[in-house]
mmCIF file of C-alpha atoms in Angstrom:
data_model
loop_
_atom_site.group_PDB
_atom_site.id
_atom_site.type_symbol
_atom_site.label_atom_id
_atom_site.label_comp_id
_atom_site.label_asym_id
_atom_site.label_seq_id
_atom_site.Cartn_x
_atom_site.Cartn_y
_atom_site.Cartn_z
ATOM 1 C CA MET A 1 10.643 -5.510 -1.604
ATOM 2 C CA LEU A 2 8.474 -6.357 -3.964
ATOM 3 C CA GLU A 3 11.061 -8.625 -5.486
ATOM 4 C CA LEU A 4 12.161 -10.055 -2.471
ATOM 5 C CA SER A 5 8.572 -11.008 -2.209
ATOM 6 C CA GLN A 6 7.713 -12.442 -6.062
ATOM 7 C CA VAL A 7 11.294 -14.312 -5.463
ATOM 8 C CA ALA A 8 9.138 -16.211 -1.881
ATOM 9 C CA VAL A 9 6.261 -16.699 -3.653
ATOM 10 C CA ALA A 10 7.946 -18.223 -6.759
ATOM 11 C CA LEU A 11 9.551 -20.462 -4.668
ATOM 12 C CA LEU A 12 6.454 -21.303 -2.722
ATOM 13 C CA GLY A 13 4.188 -21.178 -5.772
ATOM 14 C CA TRP A 14 6.599 -23.980 -7.275
ATOM 15 C CA ALA A 15 7.124 -26.002 -3.895
ATOM 16 C CA ILE A 16 3.355 -26.079 -3.159
ATOM 17 C CA GLU A 17 2.516 -27.125 -6.898
ATOM 18 C CA ALA A 18 5.160 -29.999 -6.422
ATOM 19 C CA LEU A 19 3.699 -31.267 -3.282
ATOM 20 C CA GLY A 20 0.075 -31.517 -5.002
ATOM 21 C CA ASP A 21 -1.517 -28.992 -2.741
ATOM 22 C CA ALA A 22 -4.368 -26.542 -3.855
ATOM 23 C CA PHE A 23 -3.375 -22.958 -3.284
ATOM 24 C CA ALA A 24 -4.623 -19.632 -4.430
ATOM 25 C CA ILE A 25 -2.270 -16.341 -4.405
ATOM 26 C CA GLY A 26 -3.562 -12.133 -3.680
ATOM 27 C CA GLY A 27 -1.878 -9.250 -3.744
ATOM 28 C CA PHE A 28 -3.632 -6.012 -2.273
ATOM 29 C CA SER A 29 -2.902 -2.151 -2.302
ATOM 30 C CA SER A 30 -4.795 0.503 -0.602
ATOM 31 C CA ASN A 31 -5.407 4.214 -1.438
ATOM 32 C CA THR A 32 -7.780 4.743 1.770
ATOM 33 C CA ARG A 33 -10.481 3.039 3.395
ATOM 34 C CA HIS A 34 -12.834 3.549 0.032
ATOM 35 C CA GLU A 35 -10.494 2.347 -2.184
ATOM 36 C CA VAL A 36 -8.741 -1.436 -0.759
ATOM 37 C CA ARG A 37 -7.981 -3.232 -4.236
ATOM 38 C CA TYR A 38 -7.419 -7.399 -4.318
ATOM 39 C CA LEU A 39 -5.991 -8.745 -6.915
ATOM 40 C CA HIS A 40 -5.988 -12.092 -8.330
ATOM 41 C CA ILE A 41 -2.488 -13.644 -9.175
ATOM 42 C CA LYS A 42 -3.835 -17.416 -8.717
ATOM 43 C CA GLY A 43 -7.339 -18.758 -8.547
ATOM 44 C CA PHE A 44 -7.255 -22.714 -6.507
ATOM 45 C CA SER A 45 -8.267 -24.400 -9.603
ATOM 46 C CA GLU A 46 -5.556 -22.521 -11.884
ATOM 47 C CA PRO A 47 -2.537 -24.711 -12.630
ATOM 48 C CA TRP A 48 0.807 -23.345 -11.454
ATOM 49 C CA GLY A 49 1.608 -22.066 -15.374
ATOM 50 C CA ALA A 50 2.995 -18.911 -17.511
ATOM 51 C CA PRO A 51 -0.607 -17.008 -17.122
ATOM 52 C CA VAL A 52 -0.076 -16.790 -12.786
ATOM 53 C CA LYS A 53 3.872 -16.399 -13.244
ATOM 54 C CA ALA A 54 3.304 -13.599 -15.149
ATOM 55 C CA ARG A 55 0.747 -12.301 -13.385
ATOM 56 C CA LEU A 56 3.436 -12.734 -10.264
ATOM 57 C CA ALA A 57 6.110 -11.067 -12.334
ATOM 58 C CA ALA A 58 3.649 -7.636 -13.380
ATOM 59 C CA LEU A 59 3.114 -6.703 -10.118
ATOM 60 C CA GLN A 60 3.615 -3.212 -9.449
ATOM 61 C CA ALA A 61 4.778 -1.690 -5.391
ATOM 62 C CA GLY A 62 1.648 1.022 -5.380
ATOM 63 C CA TRP A 63 -0.297 2.676 -2.845
ATOM 64 C CA SER A 64 -0.423 1.865 1.082
ATOM 65 C CA THR A 65 -1.086 -0.794 3.291
ATOM 66 C CA ARG A 66 -4.861 -1.001 4.263
ATOM 67 C CA MET A 67 -3.386 -5.114 5.881
ATOM 68 C CA GLY A 68 -7.224 -5.327 7.850
ATOM 69 C CA ALA A 69 -9.554 -5.238 4.478
ATOM 70 C CA ALA A 70 -7.122 -7.681 2.682
ATOM 71 C CA LEU A 71 -7.038 -10.143 5.548
ATOM 72 C CA ARG A 72 -10.812 -10.251 5.816
ATOM 73 C CA HIS A 73 -11.400 -10.457 1.733
ATOM 74 C CA ALA A 74 -9.071 -12.924 1.718
ATOM 75 C CA GLY A 75 -10.046 -14.969 4.470
ATOM 76 C CA HIS A 76 -13.344 -14.789 3.090
ATOM 77 C CA SER A 77 -12.829 -17.029 -0.324
ATOM 78 C CA LEU A 78 -10.662 -18.785 1.767
ATOM 79 C CA ALA A 79 -13.904 -19.909 4.527
ATOM 80 C CA ARG A 80 -15.566 -21.089 1.084
ATOM 81 C CA ARG A 81 -12.953 -24.010 0.468
ATOM 82 C CA ALA A 82 -13.660 -27.319 1.917
ATOM 83 C CA ALA A 83 -10.230 -28.361 3.241
ATOM 84 C CA ASP A 84 -8.978 -30.008 6.593
ATOM 85 C CA LYS A 85 -6.258 -27.473 7.555
ATOM 86 C CA LYS A 86 -6.929 -23.576 5.662
ATOM 87 C CA LEU A 87 -3.915 -21.655 6.024
ATOM 88 C CA LEU A 88 -3.115 -18.340 5.069
ATOM 89 C CA LEU A 89 0.448 -16.917 4.136
ATOM 90 C CA ILE A 90 0.839 -13.555 4.289
ATOM 91 C CA LEU A 91 4.133 -12.535 2.837
ATOM 92 C CA SER A 92 4.806 -8.464 3.793
ATOM 93 C CA ASP A 93 6.912 -5.944 3.606
ATOM 94 C CA GLY A 94 6.205 -3.558 6.146
ATOM 95 C CA GLU A 95 3.507 -2.603 9.027
ATOM 96 C CA PRO A 96 0.209 -1.728 7.791
ATOM 97 C CA ALA A 97 -0.089 1.547 6.444
ATOM 98 C CA ASP A 98 -2.713 4.266 4.454
ATOM 99 C CA ILE A 99 -2.951 7.861 3.871
ATOM 100 C CA ASP A 100 -5.726 8.521 5.772
ATOM 101 C CA GLU A 101 -4.716 7.179 8.885
ATOM 102 C CA THR A 102 -2.262 9.640 10.856
ATOM 103 C CA ASP A 103 -2.371 6.739 13.541
ATOM 104 C CA PRO A 104 -0.441 3.057 12.618
ATOM 105 C CA GLN A 105 -1.827 1.536 15.738
ATOM 106 C CA ARG A 106 -5.040 1.967 14.511
ATOM 107 C CA LEU A 107 -4.492 -0.178 11.387
ATOM 108 C CA ILE A 108 -2.769 -2.768 13.582
ATOM 109 C CA GLU A 109 -5.402 -3.126 15.517
ATOM 110 C CA ASP A 110 -7.875 -3.706 12.759
ATOM 111 C CA ALA A 111 -5.485 -5.909 10.950
ATOM 112 C CA ARG A 112 -4.596 -7.954 14.449
ATOM 113 C CA LYS A 113 -9.171 -7.805 14.776
ATOM 114 C CA ALA A 114 -9.040 -9.445 11.316
ATOM 115 C CA LEU A 115 -6.530 -12.557 12.637
ATOM 116 C CA GLN A 116 -9.106 -12.626 15.426
ATOM 117 C CA GLU A 117 -12.190 -13.375 12.740
ATOM 118 C CA LEU A 118 -9.850 -15.520 10.529
ATOM 119 C CA SER A 119 -8.923 -17.793 13.253
ATOM 120 C CA GLY A 120 -12.059 -17.996 14.595
ATOM 121 C CA ALA A 121 -13.652 -18.952 11.367
ATOM 122 C CA GLY A 122 -11.154 -21.877 11.329
ATOM 123 C CA ILE A 123 -7.919 -20.434 9.351
ATOM 124 C CA TYR A 124 -4.426 -21.075 10.736
ATOM 125 C CA SER A 125 -2.913 -17.366 9.586
ATOM 126 C CA TYR A 126 1.442 -17.190 9.821
ATOM 127 C CA CYS A 127 3.545 -14.199 8.221
ATOM 128 C CA ILE A 128 6.134 -13.682 6.716
ATOM 129 C CA ASN A 129 8.391 -10.469 6.930
ATOM 130 C CA PHE A 130 11.270 -8.909 5.244
ATOM 131 C CA ASP A 131 11.003 -5.602 6.840
ATOM 132 C CA PRO A 132 14.492 -5.763 9.575
ATOM 133 C CA HIS A 133 12.472 -3.584 11.374
ATOM 134 C CA ALA A 134 9.233 -5.897 11.754
ATOM 135 C CA ASP A 135 9.549 -6.849 15.590
ATOM 136 C CA ASP A 136 8.274 -3.352 16.301
ATOM 137 C CA TYR A 137 4.852 -4.092 15.273
ATOM 138 C CA VAL A 138 4.678 -7.724 13.491
ATOM 139 C CA GLY A 139 4.590 -9.091 17.184
ATOM 140 C CA THR A 140 1.092 -6.918 17.973
ATOM 141 C CA ILE A 141 -0.717 -8.201 14.917
ATOM 142 C CA PHE A 142 0.504 -12.117 14.473
ATOM 143 C CA GLY A 143 1.453 -13.048 17.890
ATOM 144 C CA GLN A 144 4.171 -15.602 17.808
ATOM 145 C CA HIS A 145 2.804 -16.643 13.591
ATOM 146 C CA TYR A 146 5.375 -14.689 12.486
ATOM 147 C CA SER A 147 9.187 -14.811 10.989
ATOM 148 C CA VAL A 148 11.421 -12.133 10.106
ATOM 149 C CA ILE A 149 13.289 -13.157 7.191
ATOM 150 C CA ASP A 150 15.087 -9.766 6.479
ATOM 151 C CA ARG A 151 18.077 -11.760 4.535
ATOM 152 C CA VAL A 152 17.833 -12.496 0.801
ATOM 153 C CA GLU A 153 20.167 -15.359 1.156
ATOM 154 C CA ARG A 154 18.157 -17.248 3.743
ATOM 155 C CA LEU A 155 14.735 -17.383 1.916
ATOM 156 C CA PRO A 156 15.057 -20.391 0.349
ATOM 157 C CA GLU A 157 16.594 -22.475 3.446
ATOM 158 C CA ARG A 158 13.773 -20.624 5.569
ATOM 159 C CA LEU A 159 10.621 -20.607 3.168
ATOM 160 C CA THR A 160 10.788 -24.565 2.922
ATOM 161 C CA GLN A 161 11.600 -24.243 6.920
ATOM 162 C CA LEU A 162 8.560 -22.671 7.034
ATOM 163 C CA PHE A 163 6.088 -24.184 4.595
ATOM 164 C CA VAL A 164 6.825 -28.017 5.959
ATOM 165 C CA ALA A 165 6.069 -26.886 9.905
ATOM 166 C CA LEU A 166 3.164 -24.710 8.407
ATOM 167 C CA THR A 167 1.540 -27.870 6.733
ATOM 168 C CA ARG A 168 1.853 -30.254 9.211
#
């Protein structure tokens, strides 16, 4: 699934750069609540060039998905930006999980709470999920603000449609 996410981010990066909009890219993984790693891939002022593409290509899957903490970190960075519209686009391949949490509902609720906090700060969030079973949990987190793309051949068409709809 990581490869699909990398392709999706590359397609979006190319499209957003072509439009001339500022954007940043981050990634994350977790190893309990005490170790959530937020990865810098592209900063707002960085061009969409070879160093960014190399960092994106070098990503490796690992650890867990404590989504709420990562959403808060991304939101903190985005909140400092001066922009008319602030969009946090989340690409995910699975539900929130971590090795120190036995109740998956707690991490789902934490992610939902993080999104409420972002919304209160004027940040619009939307999830593109690649998990064919995402309907079981993603609606609880994102409400109506998500799409499931579970067929790779539909990725370019769907990403283009979504990005145009989200940036209007």
